[in-house]
Amino acid sequence: ILNGQYQVIYIAPERLLNRDFLYISSKLNIKLVVVDEAHCVSQWGNDFRKSYLNIKDFVGNIKPRPVLAAFTATATEDVKDDVICTLGLDNPNIVTTGFDRENLYYVVEHTTKKDEFIMDYVVKHSLESGIIYCATRKNVDTLYELLSANGISVGRYHAGLSNEERKRSQDDFIYDNTSIIIATNAFGMGIDKSNVRYVIHYNMPQSMENYYQ
């Protein structure tokens, strides 16, 4: 990096707390800083990736100040305003496209028997890969036990599991050793899995943005 061999450096926001990286970056003539998943500096950053909140100070310490760009596929008007404020964007040029994805279908099921609905759904879609989100660890564990007891190939992911357990569950899901994963919303950021065919929310998300994210 110091020898100028790289035109683009892609880092996780946690790297902004690393002294070696901060020293290296102070020696560079940085022209542009791009924030991907920029909604994380708003509500999602406070809940999940607190390191996103260090970006503003990092950019502010670069002299002269570089151009700052922020990108996200999901942001309500409130989140957009929060991103602009939190990152300290100065009179930004805002480009907004649509949120609609023609290949996605959304539906709300009214049922008082959620466990039976999910069991029936995953059996009917046994050849497909899916994610089931729950609001609490307890719900994740309860639903995981139910599906496992019925011979369903399933994993689970939440903050109450050890790092090894979470990594094993995530890897098993990514590499198709299990077809379904039940998780809290801590799961999913950065997951690149092309054959996911359904996402079920066992509990109602707190907002439309949470649902869409």
Short mmCIF file of C-alpha atoms in Angstrom, two decimals:
data_model
loop_
_atom_site.label_atom_id
_atom_site.label_comp_id
_atom_site.label_asym_id
_atom_site.label_seq_id
_atom_site.Cartn_x
_atom_site.Cartn_y
_atom_site.Cartn_z
CA ILE A 1 0.00 0.00 0.00
CA LEU A 2 2.73 2.46 0.96
CA ASN A 3 4.53 1.70 -2.31
CA GLY A 4 1.44 2.76 -4.24
CA GLN A 5 0.83 -0.66 -5.77
CA TYR A 6 -2.94 -0.55 -5.15
CA GLN A 7 -5.39 1.85 -6.76
CA VAL A 8 -8.32 0.61 -4.66
CA ILE A 9 -8.23 -0.64 -1.06
CA TYR A 10 -11.32 -2.46 0.22
CA ILE A 11 -11.57 -2.73 4.02
CA ALA A 12 -14.07 -3.59 6.73
CA PRO A 13 -14.99 -0.63 8.98
CA GLU A 14 -13.41 -2.43 11.95
CA ARG A 15 -10.04 -1.77 10.28
CA LEU A 16 -10.48 1.91 11.15
CA LEU A 17 -9.63 1.01 14.76
CA ASN A 18 -6.32 -0.58 13.77
CA ARG A 19 -3.30 1.64 14.56
CA ASP A 20 -1.16 0.21 11.78
CA PHE A 21 -3.83 0.90 9.19
CA LEU A 22 -4.40 4.43 10.51
CA TYR A 23 -0.67 5.09 10.28
CA ILE A 24 -0.52 3.78 6.70
CA SER A 25 -3.58 5.76 5.64
CA SER A 26 -2.07 8.96 7.07
CA LYS A 27 0.81 8.59 4.59
CA LEU A 28 -1.43 8.25 1.54
CA ASN A 29 -2.94 10.83 -0.78
CA ILE A 30 -6.50 9.52 -0.57
CA LYS A 31 -8.77 11.04 -3.21
CA LEU A 32 -12.01 9.15 -2.59
CA VAL A 33 -13.64 7.23 0.26
CA VAL A 34 -16.68 5.10 -0.62
CA VAL A 35 -19.00 3.72 2.05
CA ASP A 36 -20.83 0.58 0.98
CA GLU A 37 -23.94 -0.60 2.88
CA ALA A 38 -24.21 3.02 4.04
CA HIS A 39 -27.45 2.37 5.94
CA CYS A 40 -25.18 0.78 8.57
CA VAL A 41 -24.13 4.25 9.77
CA SER A 42 -27.74 4.78 10.76
CA GLN A 43 -29.98 2.40 12.73
CA TRP A 44 -28.31 -0.76 11.48
CA GLY A 45 -24.86 0.53 12.40
CA ASN A 46 -25.88 1.20 15.98
CA ASP A 47 -27.46 -2.22 16.26
CA PHE A 48 -24.96 -4.39 14.45
CA ARG A 49 -21.74 -2.81 13.16
CA LYS A 50 -20.75 0.00 15.50
CA SER A 51 -17.48 0.47 13.63
CA TYR A 52 -19.42 2.12 10.80
CA LEU A 53 -19.82 5.10 13.13
CA ASN A 54 -16.03 5.71 13.02
CA ILE A 55 -16.04 6.54 9.31
CA LYS A 56 -16.84 10.24 9.74
CA ASP A 57 -13.86 10.81 12.06
CA PHE A 58 -11.58 8.80 9.77
CA VAL A 59 -12.50 10.91 6.75
CA GLY A 60 -12.28 14.09 8.79
CA ASN A 61 -8.66 13.34 9.67
CA ILE A 62 -7.60 13.00 6.02
CA LYS A 63 -6.02 16.22 4.71
CA PRO A 64 -7.11 17.48 2.28
CA ARG A 65 -10.57 16.02 2.77
CA PRO A 66 -11.34 13.44 0.04
CA VAL A 67 -14.56 13.08 -1.89
CA LEU A 68 -16.96 10.94 0.16
CA ALA A 69 -19.56 8.72 -1.50
CA ALA A 70 -22.16 6.49 0.16
CA PHE A 71 -24.17 3.66 -1.39
CA THR A 72 -27.05 1.55 -0.12
CA ALA A 73 -29.83 -0.46 -1.71
CA THR A 74 -32.26 0.16 1.16
CA ALA A 75 -32.87 3.48 2.86
CA THR A 76 -36.04 5.24 3.97
CA GLU A 77 -36.14 9.05 3.90
CA ASP A 78 -35.22 9.13 7.61
CA VAL A 79 -32.27 6.79 7.08
CA LYS A 80 -31.10 8.78 4.06
CA ASP A 81 -31.15 11.99 6.11
CA ASP A 82 -29.35 10.20 8.94
CA VAL A 83 -26.63 8.95 6.57
CA ILE A 84 -26.07 12.47 5.24
CA CYS A 85 -25.84 13.88 8.77
CA THR A 86 -23.79 11.08 10.35
CA LEU A 87 -21.20 11.01 7.55
CA GLY A 88 -21.12 14.80 7.34
CA LEU A 89 -21.86 14.85 3.62
CA ASP A 90 -21.60 18.41 2.30
CA ASN A 91 -24.41 19.29 -0.13
CA PRO A 92 -24.34 15.79 -1.64
CA ASN A 93 -25.53 14.85 -5.08
CA ILE A 94 -28.27 12.31 -4.33
CA VAL A 95 -29.19 9.65 -6.88
CA THR A 96 -32.19 7.47 -6.06
CA THR A 97 -33.34 4.52 -8.15
CA GLY A 98 -36.16 2.06 -7.43
CA PHE A 99 -36.42 -0.48 -4.64
CA ASP A 100 -38.48 -2.92 -6.66
CA ARG A 101 -36.85 -6.22 -7.61
CA GLU A 102 -38.80 -7.89 -10.39
CA ASN A 103 -37.49 -11.34 -9.44
CA LEU A 104 -38.74 -11.09 -5.83
CA TYR A 105 -42.24 -11.79 -4.58
CA TYR A 106 -43.54 -10.52 -1.23
CA VAL A 107 -46.45 -11.99 0.69
CA VAL A 108 -47.90 -11.78 4.20
CA GLU A 109 -49.51 -14.93 5.61
CA HIS A 110 -52.17 -14.59 8.27
CA THR A 111 -51.93 -17.66 10.50
CA THR A 112 -52.23 -18.51 14.18
CA LYS A 113 -50.24 -21.71 13.66
CA LYS A 114 -46.85 -20.45 12.54
CA ASP A 115 -44.94 -23.63 13.37
CA GLU A 116 -47.32 -25.74 11.31
CA PHE A 117 -47.14 -23.25 8.43
CA ILE A 118 -43.33 -23.32 8.42
CA MET A 119 -43.17 -27.11 8.68
CA ASP A 120 -45.57 -27.43 5.75
CA TYR A 121 -43.68 -24.82 3.72
CA VAL A 122 -40.18 -26.25 4.16
CA VAL A 123 -41.42 -29.78 3.39
CA LYS A 124 -43.08 -28.57 0.17
CA HIS A 125 -39.84 -26.72 -0.73
CA SER A 126 -37.45 -29.40 0.47
CA LEU A 127 -35.24 -29.07 -2.61
CA GLU A 128 -34.78 -25.32 -2.09
CA SER A 129 -32.55 -23.29 0.20
CA GLY A 130 -34.10 -20.77 2.59
CA ILE A 131 -33.58 -18.44 5.55
CA ILE A 132 -35.98 -18.13 8.47
CA TYR A 133 -35.55 -15.04 10.65
CA CYS A 134 -36.70 -14.92 14.26
CA ALA A 135 -36.75 -11.92 16.60
CA THR A 136 -35.21 -13.72 19.58
CA ARG A 137 -32.61 -16.39 20.30
CA LYS A 138 -35.26 -18.43 22.10
CA ASN A 139 -37.44 -18.54 19.00
CA VAL A 140 -34.45 -19.54 16.90
CA ASP A 141 -33.60 -22.43 19.23
CA THR A 142 -37.22 -23.60 19.57
CA LEU A 143 -37.85 -23.61 15.83
CA TYR A 144 -34.47 -25.24 15.18
CA GLU A 145 -35.31 -28.08 17.56
CA LEU A 146 -38.73 -28.53 15.94
CA LEU A 147 -37.37 -28.80 12.40
CA SER A 148 -34.42 -30.96 13.46
CA ALA A 149 -36.74 -33.36 15.27
CA ASN A 150 -38.70 -33.77 12.04
CA GLY A 151 -35.63 -34.67 10.01
CA ILE A 152 -35.22 -31.27 8.30
CA SER A 153 -31.71 -30.27 7.23
CA VAL A 154 -31.32 -27.07 9.24
CA GLY A 155 -28.78 -24.87 11.02
CA ARG A 156 -29.09 -21.97 13.43
CA TYR A 157 -27.27 -18.67 13.99
CA HIS A 158 -27.49 -16.15 16.83
CA ALA A 159 -25.24 -14.25 19.22
CA GLY A 160 -25.73 -16.80 22.02
CA LEU A 161 -23.76 -19.44 20.13
CA SER A 162 -19.99 -19.69 20.24
CA ASN A 163 -17.91 -18.27 17.39
CA GLU A 164 -17.14 -21.82 16.26
CA GLU A 165 -20.82 -22.81 16.25
CA ARG A 166 -21.81 -19.71 14.28
CA LYS A 167 -19.03 -20.21 11.75
CA ARG A 168 -19.92 -23.89 11.32
CA SER A 169 -23.60 -23.07 10.80
CA GLN A 170 -22.80 -20.33 8.32
CA ASP A 171 -20.35 -22.49 6.36
CA ASP A 172 -22.75 -25.43 6.30
CA PHE A 173 -25.44 -23.18 4.88
CA ILE A 174 -23.21 -21.47 2.32
CA TYR A 175 -21.79 -24.76 1.06
CA ASP A 176 -25.19 -26.51 0.99
CA ASN A 177 -24.49 -28.98 3.78
CA THR A 178 -27.76 -27.68 5.26
CA SER A 179 -30.56 -26.25 3.15
CA ILE A 180 -32.17 -24.01 5.79
CA ILE A 181 -30.79 -21.67 8.43
CA ILE A 182 -32.82 -20.15 11.28
CA ALA A 183 -31.30 -16.93 12.58
CA THR A 184 -31.69 -13.58 14.25
CA ASN A 185 -30.98 -10.52 12.11
CA ALA A 186 -27.29 -10.80 13.05
CA PHE A 187 -27.11 -13.24 10.16
CA GLY A 188 -27.06 -12.26 6.52
CA MET A 189 -24.73 -9.28 6.18
CA GLY A 190 -22.33 -10.09 3.39
CA ILE A 191 -23.72 -13.56 2.70
CA ASP A 192 -23.35 -14.35 -1.00
CA LYS A 193 -25.44 -17.42 -1.76
CA SER A 194 -27.04 -17.59 -5.17
CA ASN A 195 -29.55 -20.39 -4.57
CA VAL A 196 -31.60 -18.95 -1.70
CA ARG A 197 -35.21 -19.23 -2.84
CA TYR A 198 -37.20 -17.99 0.14
CA VAL A 199 -36.88 -15.84 3.27
CA ILE A 200 -39.46 -16.22 6.03
CA HIS A 201 -39.92 -13.84 8.96
CA TYR A 202 -41.20 -15.87 11.91
CA ASN A 203 -41.79 -12.63 13.82
CA MET A 204 -42.99 -9.36 12.37
CA PRO A 205 -40.02 -7.02 11.66
CA GLN A 206 -40.06 -3.73 13.56
CA SER A 207 -40.24 -1.61 10.42
CA MET A 208 -40.60 -1.84 6.65
CA GLU A 209 -36.90 -1.02 6.32
CA ASN A 210 -35.96 -3.91 8.61
CA TYR A 211 -38.19 -6.21 6.57
CA TYR A 212 -36.69 -5.12 3.27
CA GLN A 213 -33.10 -5.19 4.54
#
